[in-house]
Tab-separated table of C-alpha atoms and ligand atoms in Angstrom:
chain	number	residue	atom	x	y	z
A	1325	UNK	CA	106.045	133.403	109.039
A	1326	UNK	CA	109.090	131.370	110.242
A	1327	UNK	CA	106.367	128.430	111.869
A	1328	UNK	CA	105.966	127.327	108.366
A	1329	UNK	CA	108.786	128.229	106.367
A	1330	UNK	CA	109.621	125.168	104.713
A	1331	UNK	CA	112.806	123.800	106.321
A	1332	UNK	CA	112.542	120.322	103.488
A	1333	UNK	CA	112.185	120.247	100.159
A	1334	UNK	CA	107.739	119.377	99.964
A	1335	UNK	CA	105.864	119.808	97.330
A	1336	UNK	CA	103.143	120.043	98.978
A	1337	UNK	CA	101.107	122.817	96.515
A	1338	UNK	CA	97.862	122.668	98.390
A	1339	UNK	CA	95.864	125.398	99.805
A	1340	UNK	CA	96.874	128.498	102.107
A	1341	UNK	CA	94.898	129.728	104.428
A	1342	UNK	CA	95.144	133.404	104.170
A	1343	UNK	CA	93.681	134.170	107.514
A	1344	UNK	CA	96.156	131.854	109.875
A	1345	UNK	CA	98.459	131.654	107.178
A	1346	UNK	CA	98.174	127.753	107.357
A	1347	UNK	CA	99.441	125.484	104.630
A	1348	UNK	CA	97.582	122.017	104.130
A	1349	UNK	CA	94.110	120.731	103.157
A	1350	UNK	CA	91.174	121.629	104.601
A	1351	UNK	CA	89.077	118.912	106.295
A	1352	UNK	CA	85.202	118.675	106.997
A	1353	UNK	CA	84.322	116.500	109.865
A	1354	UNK	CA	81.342	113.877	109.841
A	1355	UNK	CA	78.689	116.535	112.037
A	1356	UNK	CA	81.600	119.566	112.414
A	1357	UNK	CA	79.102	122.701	112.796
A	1358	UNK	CA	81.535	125.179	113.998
A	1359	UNK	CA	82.108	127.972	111.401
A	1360	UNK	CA	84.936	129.016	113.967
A	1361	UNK	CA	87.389	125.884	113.526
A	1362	UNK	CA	88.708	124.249	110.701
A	1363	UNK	CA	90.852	121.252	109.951
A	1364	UNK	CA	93.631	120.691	108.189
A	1365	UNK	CA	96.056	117.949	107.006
A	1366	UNK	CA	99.499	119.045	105.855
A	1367	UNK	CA	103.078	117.945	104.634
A	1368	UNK	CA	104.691	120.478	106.756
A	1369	UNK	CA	107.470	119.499	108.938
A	1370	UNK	CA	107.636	122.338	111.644
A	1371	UNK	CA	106.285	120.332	114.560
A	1372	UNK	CA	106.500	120.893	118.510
A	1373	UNK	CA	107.913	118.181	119.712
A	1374	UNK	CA	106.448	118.561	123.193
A	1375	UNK	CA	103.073	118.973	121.611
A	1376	UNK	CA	104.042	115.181	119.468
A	1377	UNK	CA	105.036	114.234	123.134
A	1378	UNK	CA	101.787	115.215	124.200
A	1379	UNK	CA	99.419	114.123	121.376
A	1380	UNK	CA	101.303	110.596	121.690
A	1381	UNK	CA	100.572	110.348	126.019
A	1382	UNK	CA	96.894	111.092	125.289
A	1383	UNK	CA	97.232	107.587	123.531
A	1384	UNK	CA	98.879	106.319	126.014
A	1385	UNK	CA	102.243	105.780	124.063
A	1386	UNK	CA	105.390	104.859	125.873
A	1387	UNK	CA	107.704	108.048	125.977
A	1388	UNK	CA	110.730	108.159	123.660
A	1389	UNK	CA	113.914	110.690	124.124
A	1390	UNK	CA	112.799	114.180	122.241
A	1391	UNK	CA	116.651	113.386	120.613
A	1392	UNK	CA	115.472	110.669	119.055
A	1393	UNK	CA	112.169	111.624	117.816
A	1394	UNK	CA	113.580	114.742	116.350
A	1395	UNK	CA	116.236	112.730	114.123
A	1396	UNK	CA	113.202	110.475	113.387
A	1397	UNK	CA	111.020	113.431	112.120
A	1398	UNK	CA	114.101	114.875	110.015
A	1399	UNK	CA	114.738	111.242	108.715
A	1400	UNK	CA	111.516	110.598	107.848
A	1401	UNK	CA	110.296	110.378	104.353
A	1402	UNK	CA	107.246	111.979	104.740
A	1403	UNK	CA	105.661	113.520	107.836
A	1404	UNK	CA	102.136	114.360	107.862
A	1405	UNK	CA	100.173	116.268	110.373
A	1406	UNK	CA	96.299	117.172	111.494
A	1407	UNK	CA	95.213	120.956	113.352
A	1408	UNK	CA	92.762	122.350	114.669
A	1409	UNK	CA	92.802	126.040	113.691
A	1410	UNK	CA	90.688	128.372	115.316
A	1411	UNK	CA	91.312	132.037	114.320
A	1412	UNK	CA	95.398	131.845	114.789
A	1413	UNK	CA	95.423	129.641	117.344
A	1414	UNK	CA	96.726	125.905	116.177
A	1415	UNK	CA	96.367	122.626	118.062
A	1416	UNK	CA	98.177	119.791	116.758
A	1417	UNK	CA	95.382	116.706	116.891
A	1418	UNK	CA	97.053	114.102	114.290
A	1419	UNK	CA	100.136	112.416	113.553
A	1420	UNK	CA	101.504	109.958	110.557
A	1421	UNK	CA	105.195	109.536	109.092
A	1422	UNK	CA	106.910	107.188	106.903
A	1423	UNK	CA	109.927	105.805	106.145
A	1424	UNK	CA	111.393	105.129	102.021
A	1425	UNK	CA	113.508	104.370	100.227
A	1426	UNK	CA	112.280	107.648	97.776
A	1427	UNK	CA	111.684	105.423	95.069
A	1428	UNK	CA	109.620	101.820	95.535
A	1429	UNK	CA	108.480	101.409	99.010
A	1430	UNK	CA	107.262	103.386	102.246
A	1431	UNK	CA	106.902	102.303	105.756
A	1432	UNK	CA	104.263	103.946	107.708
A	1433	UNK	CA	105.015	104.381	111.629
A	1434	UNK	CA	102.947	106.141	114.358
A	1435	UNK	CA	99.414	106.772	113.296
A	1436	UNK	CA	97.684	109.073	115.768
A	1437	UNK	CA	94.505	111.142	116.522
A	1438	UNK	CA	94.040	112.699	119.470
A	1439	UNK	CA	90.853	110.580	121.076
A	1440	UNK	CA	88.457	113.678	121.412
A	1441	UNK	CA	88.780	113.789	117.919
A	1442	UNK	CA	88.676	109.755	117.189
A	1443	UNK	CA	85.429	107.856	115.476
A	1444	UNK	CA	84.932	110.920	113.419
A	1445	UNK	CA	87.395	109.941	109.911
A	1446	UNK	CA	89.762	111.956	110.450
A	1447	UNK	CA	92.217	108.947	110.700
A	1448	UNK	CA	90.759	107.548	107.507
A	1449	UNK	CA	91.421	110.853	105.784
A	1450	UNK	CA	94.642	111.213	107.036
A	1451	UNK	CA	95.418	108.176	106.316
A	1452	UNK	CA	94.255	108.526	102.753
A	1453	UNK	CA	95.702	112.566	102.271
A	1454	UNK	CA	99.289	110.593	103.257
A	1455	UNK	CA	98.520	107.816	100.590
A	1456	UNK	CA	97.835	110.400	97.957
A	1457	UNK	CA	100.798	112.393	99.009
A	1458	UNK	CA	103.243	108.861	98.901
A	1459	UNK	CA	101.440	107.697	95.185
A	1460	UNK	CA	102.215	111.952	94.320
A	1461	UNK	CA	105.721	111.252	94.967
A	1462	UNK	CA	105.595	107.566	92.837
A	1463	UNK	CA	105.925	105.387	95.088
A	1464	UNK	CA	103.224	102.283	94.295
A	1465	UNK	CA	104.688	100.002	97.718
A	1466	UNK	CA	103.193	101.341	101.158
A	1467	UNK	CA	103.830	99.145	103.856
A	1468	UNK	CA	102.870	99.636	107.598
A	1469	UNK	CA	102.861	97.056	110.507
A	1470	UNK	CA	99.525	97.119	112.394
A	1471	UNK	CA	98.427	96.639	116.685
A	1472	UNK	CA	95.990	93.634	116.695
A	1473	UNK	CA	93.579	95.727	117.021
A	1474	UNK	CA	93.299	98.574	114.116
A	1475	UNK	CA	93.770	96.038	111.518
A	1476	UNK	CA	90.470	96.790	110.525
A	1477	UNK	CA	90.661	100.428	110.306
A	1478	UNK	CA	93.914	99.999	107.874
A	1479	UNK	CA	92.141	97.179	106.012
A	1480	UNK	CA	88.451	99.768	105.224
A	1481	UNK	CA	91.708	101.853	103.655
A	1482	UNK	CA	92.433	99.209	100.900
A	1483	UNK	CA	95.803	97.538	102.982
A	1484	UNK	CA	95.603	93.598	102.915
A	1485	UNK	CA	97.260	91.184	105.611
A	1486	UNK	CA	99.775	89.101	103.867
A	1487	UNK	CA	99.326	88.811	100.582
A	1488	UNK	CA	101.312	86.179	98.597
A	1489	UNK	CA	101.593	84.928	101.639
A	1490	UNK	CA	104.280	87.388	102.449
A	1491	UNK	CA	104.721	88.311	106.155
A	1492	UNK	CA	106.153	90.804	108.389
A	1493	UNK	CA	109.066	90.097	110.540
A	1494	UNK	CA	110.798	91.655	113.800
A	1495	UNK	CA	114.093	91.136	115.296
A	1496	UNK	CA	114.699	92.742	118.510
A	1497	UNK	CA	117.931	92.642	120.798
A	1498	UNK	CA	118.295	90.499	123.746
B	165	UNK	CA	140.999	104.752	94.316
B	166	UNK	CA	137.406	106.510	93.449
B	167	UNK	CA	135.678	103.162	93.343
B	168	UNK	CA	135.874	102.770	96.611
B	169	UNK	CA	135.752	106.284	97.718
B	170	UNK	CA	133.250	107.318	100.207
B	171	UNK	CA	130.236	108.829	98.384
B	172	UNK	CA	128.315	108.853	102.265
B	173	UNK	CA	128.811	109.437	105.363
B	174	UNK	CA	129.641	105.445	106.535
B	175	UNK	CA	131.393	104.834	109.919
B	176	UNK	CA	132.062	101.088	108.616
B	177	UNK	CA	135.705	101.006	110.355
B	178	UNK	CA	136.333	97.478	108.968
B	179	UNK	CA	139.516	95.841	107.691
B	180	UNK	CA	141.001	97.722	104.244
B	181	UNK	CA	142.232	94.255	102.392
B	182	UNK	CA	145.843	96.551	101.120
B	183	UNK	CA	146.479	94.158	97.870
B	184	UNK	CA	143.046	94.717	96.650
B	185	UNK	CA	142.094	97.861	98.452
B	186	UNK	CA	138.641	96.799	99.089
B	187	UNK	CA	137.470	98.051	102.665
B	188	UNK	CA	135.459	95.237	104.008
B	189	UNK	CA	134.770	92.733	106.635
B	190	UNK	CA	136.735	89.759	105.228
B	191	UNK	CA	134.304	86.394	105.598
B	192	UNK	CA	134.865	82.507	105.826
B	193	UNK	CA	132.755	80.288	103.844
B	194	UNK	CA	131.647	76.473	104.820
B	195	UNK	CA	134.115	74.491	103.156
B	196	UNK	CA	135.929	77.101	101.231
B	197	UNK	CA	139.580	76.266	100.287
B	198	UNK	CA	140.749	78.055	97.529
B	199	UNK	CA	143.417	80.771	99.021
B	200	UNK	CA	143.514	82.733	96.163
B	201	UNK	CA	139.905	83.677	96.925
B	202	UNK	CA	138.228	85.921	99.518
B	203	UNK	CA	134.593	86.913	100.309
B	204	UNK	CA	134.421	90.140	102.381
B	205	UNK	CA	131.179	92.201	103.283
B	206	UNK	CA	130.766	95.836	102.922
B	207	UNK	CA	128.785	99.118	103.965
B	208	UNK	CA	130.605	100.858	100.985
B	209	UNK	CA	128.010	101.916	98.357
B	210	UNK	CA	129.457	102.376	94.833
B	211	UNK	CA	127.676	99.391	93.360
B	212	UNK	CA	127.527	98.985	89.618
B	213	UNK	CA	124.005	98.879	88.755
B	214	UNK	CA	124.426	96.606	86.031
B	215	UNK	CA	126.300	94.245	88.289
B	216	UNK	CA	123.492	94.370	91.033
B	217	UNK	CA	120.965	94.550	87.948
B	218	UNK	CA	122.712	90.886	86.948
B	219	UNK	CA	122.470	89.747	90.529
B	220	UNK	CA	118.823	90.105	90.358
B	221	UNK	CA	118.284	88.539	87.367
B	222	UNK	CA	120.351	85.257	88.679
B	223	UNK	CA	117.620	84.673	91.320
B	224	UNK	CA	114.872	85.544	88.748
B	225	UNK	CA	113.852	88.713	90.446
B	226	UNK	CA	111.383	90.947	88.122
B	227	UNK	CA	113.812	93.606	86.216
B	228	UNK	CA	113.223	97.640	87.874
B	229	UNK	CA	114.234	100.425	86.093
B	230	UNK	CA	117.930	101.738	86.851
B	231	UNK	CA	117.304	105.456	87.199
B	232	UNK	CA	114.607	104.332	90.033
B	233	UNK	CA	117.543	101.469	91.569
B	234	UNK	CA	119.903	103.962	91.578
B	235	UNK	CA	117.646	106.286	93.913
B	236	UNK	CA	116.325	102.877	96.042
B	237	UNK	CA	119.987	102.630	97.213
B	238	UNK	CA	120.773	106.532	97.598
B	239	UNK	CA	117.837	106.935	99.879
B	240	UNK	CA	118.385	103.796	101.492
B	241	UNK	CA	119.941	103.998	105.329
B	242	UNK	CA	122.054	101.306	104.771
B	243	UNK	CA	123.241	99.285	101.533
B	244	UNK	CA	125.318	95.476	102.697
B	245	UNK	CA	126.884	93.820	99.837
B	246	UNK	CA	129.090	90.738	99.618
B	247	UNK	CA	131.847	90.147	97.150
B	248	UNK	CA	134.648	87.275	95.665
B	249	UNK	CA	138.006	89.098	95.431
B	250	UNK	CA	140.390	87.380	93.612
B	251	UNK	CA	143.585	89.319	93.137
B	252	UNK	CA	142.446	92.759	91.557
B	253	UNK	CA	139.163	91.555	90.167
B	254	UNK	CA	135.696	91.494	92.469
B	255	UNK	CA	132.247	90.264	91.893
B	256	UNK	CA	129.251	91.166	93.784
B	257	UNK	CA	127.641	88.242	94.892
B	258	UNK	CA	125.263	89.350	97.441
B	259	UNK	CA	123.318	92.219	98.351
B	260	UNK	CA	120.455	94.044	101.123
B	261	UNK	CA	119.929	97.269	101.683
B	262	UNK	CA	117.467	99.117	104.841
B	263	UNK	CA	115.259	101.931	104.709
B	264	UNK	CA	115.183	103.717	108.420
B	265	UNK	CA	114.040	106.687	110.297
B	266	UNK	CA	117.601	106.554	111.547
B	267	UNK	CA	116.415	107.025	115.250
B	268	UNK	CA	114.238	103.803	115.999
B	269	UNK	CA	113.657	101.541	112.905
B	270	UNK	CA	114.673	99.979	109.920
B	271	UNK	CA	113.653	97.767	107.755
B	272	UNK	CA	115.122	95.626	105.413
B	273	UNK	CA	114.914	94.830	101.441
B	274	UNK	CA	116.244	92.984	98.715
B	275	UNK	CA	118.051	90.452	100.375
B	276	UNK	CA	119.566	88.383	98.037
B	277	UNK	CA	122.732	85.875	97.132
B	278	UNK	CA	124.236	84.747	93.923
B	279	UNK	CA	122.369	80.628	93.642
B	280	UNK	CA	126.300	79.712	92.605
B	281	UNK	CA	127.107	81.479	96.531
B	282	UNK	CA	123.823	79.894	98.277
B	283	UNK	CA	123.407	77.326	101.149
B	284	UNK	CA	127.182	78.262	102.293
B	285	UNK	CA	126.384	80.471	105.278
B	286	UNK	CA	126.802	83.550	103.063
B	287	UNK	CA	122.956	84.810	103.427
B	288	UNK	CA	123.442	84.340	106.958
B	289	UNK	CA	126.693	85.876	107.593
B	290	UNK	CA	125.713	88.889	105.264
B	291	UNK	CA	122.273	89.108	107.481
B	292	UNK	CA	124.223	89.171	110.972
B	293	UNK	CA	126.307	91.621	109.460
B	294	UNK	CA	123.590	94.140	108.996
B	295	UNK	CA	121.963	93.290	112.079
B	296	UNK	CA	125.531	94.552	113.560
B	297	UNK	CA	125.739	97.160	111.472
B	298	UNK	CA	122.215	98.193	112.313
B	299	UNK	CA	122.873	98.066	115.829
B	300	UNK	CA	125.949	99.620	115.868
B	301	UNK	CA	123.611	103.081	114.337
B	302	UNK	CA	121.196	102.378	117.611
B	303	UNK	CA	118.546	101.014	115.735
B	304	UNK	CA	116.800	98.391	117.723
B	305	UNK	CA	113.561	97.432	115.664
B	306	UNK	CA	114.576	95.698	113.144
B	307	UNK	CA	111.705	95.042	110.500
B	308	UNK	CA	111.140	92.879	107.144
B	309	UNK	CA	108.841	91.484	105.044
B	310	UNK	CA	109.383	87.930	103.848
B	311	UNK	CA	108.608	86.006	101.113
B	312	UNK	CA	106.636	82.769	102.434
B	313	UNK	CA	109.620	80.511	101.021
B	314	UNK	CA	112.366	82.549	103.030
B	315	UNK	CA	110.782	83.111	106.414
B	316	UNK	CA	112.223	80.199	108.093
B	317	UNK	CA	115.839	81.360	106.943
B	318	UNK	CA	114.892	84.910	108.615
B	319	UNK	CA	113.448	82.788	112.099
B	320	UNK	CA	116.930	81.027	112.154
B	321	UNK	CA	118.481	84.584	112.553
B	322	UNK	CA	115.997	85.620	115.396
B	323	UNK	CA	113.177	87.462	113.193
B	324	UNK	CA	109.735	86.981	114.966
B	325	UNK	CA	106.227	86.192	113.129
B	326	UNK	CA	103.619	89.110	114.432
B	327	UNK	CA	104.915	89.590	117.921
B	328	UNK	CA	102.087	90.744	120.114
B	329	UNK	CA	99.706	89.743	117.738
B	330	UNK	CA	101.199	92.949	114.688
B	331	UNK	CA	100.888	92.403	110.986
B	332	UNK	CA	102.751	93.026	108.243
B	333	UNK	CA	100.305	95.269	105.651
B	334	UNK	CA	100.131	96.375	102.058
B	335	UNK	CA	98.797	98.933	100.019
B	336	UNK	CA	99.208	98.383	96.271
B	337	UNK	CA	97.313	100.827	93.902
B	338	UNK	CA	94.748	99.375	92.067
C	1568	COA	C1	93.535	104.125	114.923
C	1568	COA	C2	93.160	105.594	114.815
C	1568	COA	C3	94.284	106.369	114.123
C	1568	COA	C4	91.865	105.720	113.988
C	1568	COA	O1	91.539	107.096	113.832
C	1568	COA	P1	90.008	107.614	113.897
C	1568	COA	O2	90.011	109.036	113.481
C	1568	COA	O3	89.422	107.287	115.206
C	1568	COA	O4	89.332	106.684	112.781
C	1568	COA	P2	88.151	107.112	111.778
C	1568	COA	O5	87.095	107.833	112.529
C	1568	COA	O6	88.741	107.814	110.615
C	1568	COA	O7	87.641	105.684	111.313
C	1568	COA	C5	87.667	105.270	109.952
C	1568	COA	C6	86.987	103.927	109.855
C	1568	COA	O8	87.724	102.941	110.582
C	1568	COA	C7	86.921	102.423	111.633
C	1568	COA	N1	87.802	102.298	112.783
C	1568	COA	C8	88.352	103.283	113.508
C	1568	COA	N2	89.142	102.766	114.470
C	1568	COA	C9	89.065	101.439	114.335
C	1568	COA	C10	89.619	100.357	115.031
C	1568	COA	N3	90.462	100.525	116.062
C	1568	COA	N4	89.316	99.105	114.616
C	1568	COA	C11	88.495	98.907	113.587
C	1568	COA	N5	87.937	99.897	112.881
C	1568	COA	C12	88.212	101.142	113.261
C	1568	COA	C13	85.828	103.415	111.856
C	1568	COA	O9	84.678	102.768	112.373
C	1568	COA	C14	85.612	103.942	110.471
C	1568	COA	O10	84.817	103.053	109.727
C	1568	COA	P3	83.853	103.570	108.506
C	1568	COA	O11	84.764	104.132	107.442
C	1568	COA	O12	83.123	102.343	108.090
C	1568	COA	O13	82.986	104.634	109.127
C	1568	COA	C15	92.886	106.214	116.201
C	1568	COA	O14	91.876	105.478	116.816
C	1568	COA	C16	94.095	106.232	117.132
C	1568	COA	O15	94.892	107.165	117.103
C	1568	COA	N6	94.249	105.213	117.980
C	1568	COA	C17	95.327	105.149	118.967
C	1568	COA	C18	96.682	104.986	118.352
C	1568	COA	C19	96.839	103.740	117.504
C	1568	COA	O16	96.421	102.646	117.893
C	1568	COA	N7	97.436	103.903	116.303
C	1568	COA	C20	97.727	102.819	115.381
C	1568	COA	C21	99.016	102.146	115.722
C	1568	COA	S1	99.413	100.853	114.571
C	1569	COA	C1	117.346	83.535	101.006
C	1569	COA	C2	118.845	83.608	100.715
C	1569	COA	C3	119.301	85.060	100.853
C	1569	COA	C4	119.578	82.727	101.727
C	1569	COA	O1	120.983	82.836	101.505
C	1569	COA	P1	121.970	81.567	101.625
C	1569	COA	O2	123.343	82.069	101.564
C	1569	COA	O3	121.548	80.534	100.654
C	1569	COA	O4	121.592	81.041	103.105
C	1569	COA	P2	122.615	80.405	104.168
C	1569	COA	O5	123.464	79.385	103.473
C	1569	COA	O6	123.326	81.482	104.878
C	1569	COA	O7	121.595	79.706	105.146
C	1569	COA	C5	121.525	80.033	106.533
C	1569	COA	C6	120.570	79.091	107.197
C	1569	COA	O8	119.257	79.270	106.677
C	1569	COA	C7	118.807	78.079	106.051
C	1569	COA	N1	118.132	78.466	104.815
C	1569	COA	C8	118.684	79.031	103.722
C	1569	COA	N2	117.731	79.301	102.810
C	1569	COA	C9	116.577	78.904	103.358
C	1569	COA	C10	115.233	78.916	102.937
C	1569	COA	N3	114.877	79.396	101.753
C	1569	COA	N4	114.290	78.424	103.789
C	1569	COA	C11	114.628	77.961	104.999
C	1569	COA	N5	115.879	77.916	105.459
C	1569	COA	C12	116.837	78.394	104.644
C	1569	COA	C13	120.042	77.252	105.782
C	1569	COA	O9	119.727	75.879	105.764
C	1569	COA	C14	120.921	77.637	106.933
C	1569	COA	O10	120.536	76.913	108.091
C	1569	COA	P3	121.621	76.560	109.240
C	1569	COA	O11	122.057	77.886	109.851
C	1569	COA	O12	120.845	75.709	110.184
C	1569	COA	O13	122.744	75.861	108.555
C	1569	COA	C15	119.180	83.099	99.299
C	1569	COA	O14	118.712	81.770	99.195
C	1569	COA	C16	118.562	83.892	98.162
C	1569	COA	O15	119.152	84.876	97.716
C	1569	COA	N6	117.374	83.499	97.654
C	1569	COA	C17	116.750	84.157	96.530
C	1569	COA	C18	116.269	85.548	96.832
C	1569	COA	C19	115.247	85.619	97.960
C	1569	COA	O16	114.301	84.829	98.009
C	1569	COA	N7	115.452	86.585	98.889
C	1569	COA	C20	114.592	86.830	100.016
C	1569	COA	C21	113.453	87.759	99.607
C	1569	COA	S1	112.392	88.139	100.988
């Protein structure tokens, strides 16, 4: 199935789902009753970028040139994903990548859920499926730079503000 | 001359010094008088890790192992270095390197300079350089983490504390 041939070298050596032929984790949602659909997380890389586009406007994200977010995704260390699978149809609901150097440190940029599936942990397990996958890969220094206001969600995941006193810095062009 | 051969894809169109052959951005220093010496900056990436390793160790930086250096600065986006050329012999005397999603970010690490090369403009000129460098790749957010003792050098160069209220975060394992 070309959707998820694997165009980058992942390890990613969890589950298949035989039915939809989907590659990644299986999730199960705080109160998810619906025998029907299932969740996933997964390292796979073969993403629409119009459904990104579209996942990203729900949060109200500025748009950036499909150009650029596809060299982004390629450049990426890892990328890592959430569906919705129902039967064979596939909805993309959640969004993480990061940036590394392959070897001490990763940078994790644009951390999404779609907001009819918010407040139920799927962020938090994202969140924590990508820090298993980055500590898999032996990397001990994961980084991110947090809005004001979901520096509590990344500090119930174990990430501290400053510590050492060390602090993150911007420079932007005129 | 295979040291200086092009082991990636750089663009860095910069000056080629012809006695020395080193293809660099050729630097003045405050107060520097001896002709016989240069300092140029580089994009060129065939550091000796020993060298670098030695570099490190000057500013009392913990020691990493080599085989996991050597990665750091193949996966990095970008790798700066600064180096005294006198005649045919060179020594690195600064370094910084940038991971990057190559489309939007980057962010910088391991910024050092030799202490016998400090408080002469060097870190300075070597950071502007990168900046440059960085922009001249179309990245425009330009991100670090500093080191509570160093983050009024990176405010002199334009670096911003938590713009908009963002923070810097770490995840270490336990
Ligand atoms: C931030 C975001 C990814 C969280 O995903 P989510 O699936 O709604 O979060 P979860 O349901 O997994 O919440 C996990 C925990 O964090 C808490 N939490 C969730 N969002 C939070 C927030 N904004 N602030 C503080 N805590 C939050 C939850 O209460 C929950 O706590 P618990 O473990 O004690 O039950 C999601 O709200 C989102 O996409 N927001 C818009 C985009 C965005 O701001 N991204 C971050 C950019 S830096
Ligand atoms: C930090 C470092 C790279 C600066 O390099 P440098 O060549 O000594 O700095 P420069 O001479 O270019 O200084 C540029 C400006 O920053 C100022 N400055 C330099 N180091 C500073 C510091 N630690 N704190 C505040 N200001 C500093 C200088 O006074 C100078 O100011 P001016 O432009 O007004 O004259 C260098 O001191 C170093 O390698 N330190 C050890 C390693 C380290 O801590 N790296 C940073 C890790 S996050």
């Amino acid at each position: 199935m070309v959707f998820w041939k694997r165009l980058f070298n992942n390890t990613d050596i969890s589950n298949t789902d035989q039915k939809s032929q989907f590659k990644g984790e299986p999730v199960k949602l705080k109160g998810q009753t619906d025998g029907q659909t299932r969740i996933f997380f997964t390292r796979e890389r073969e993403i629409d970028l119009y459904e990104l586009e579209e996942l990203c406007d729900a949060v109200g994200w500025a748009r950036r040139p499909l150009r650029k977010v596809k060299r982004a995704l390629t450049y990426s260390f890892m990328v890592v994903s959430a569906w919705e699978v129902k039967g064979n149809r596939k909805r993309l609901i959640g969004f993480a990548r990061a940036t590394s150097d392959h070897a001490f440190n990763a940078t994790i940029w644009d951390v999404v859920i779609h907001p009819r599936f918010q407040s139920k942990g799927l962020g938090k397990g994202m969140m924590k499926y990508m820090i298993r996958q980055l500590r898999s890969e032996d990397i001990s220094n994961i980084t991110l730079f947090a809005d004001p206001q979901v520096v509590d969600f990344y500090r119930r995941l174990g990430f501290v503000l400053d510590p050492e006193g060390i602090k993150g810095m911007f420079w932007y062009p005129d």
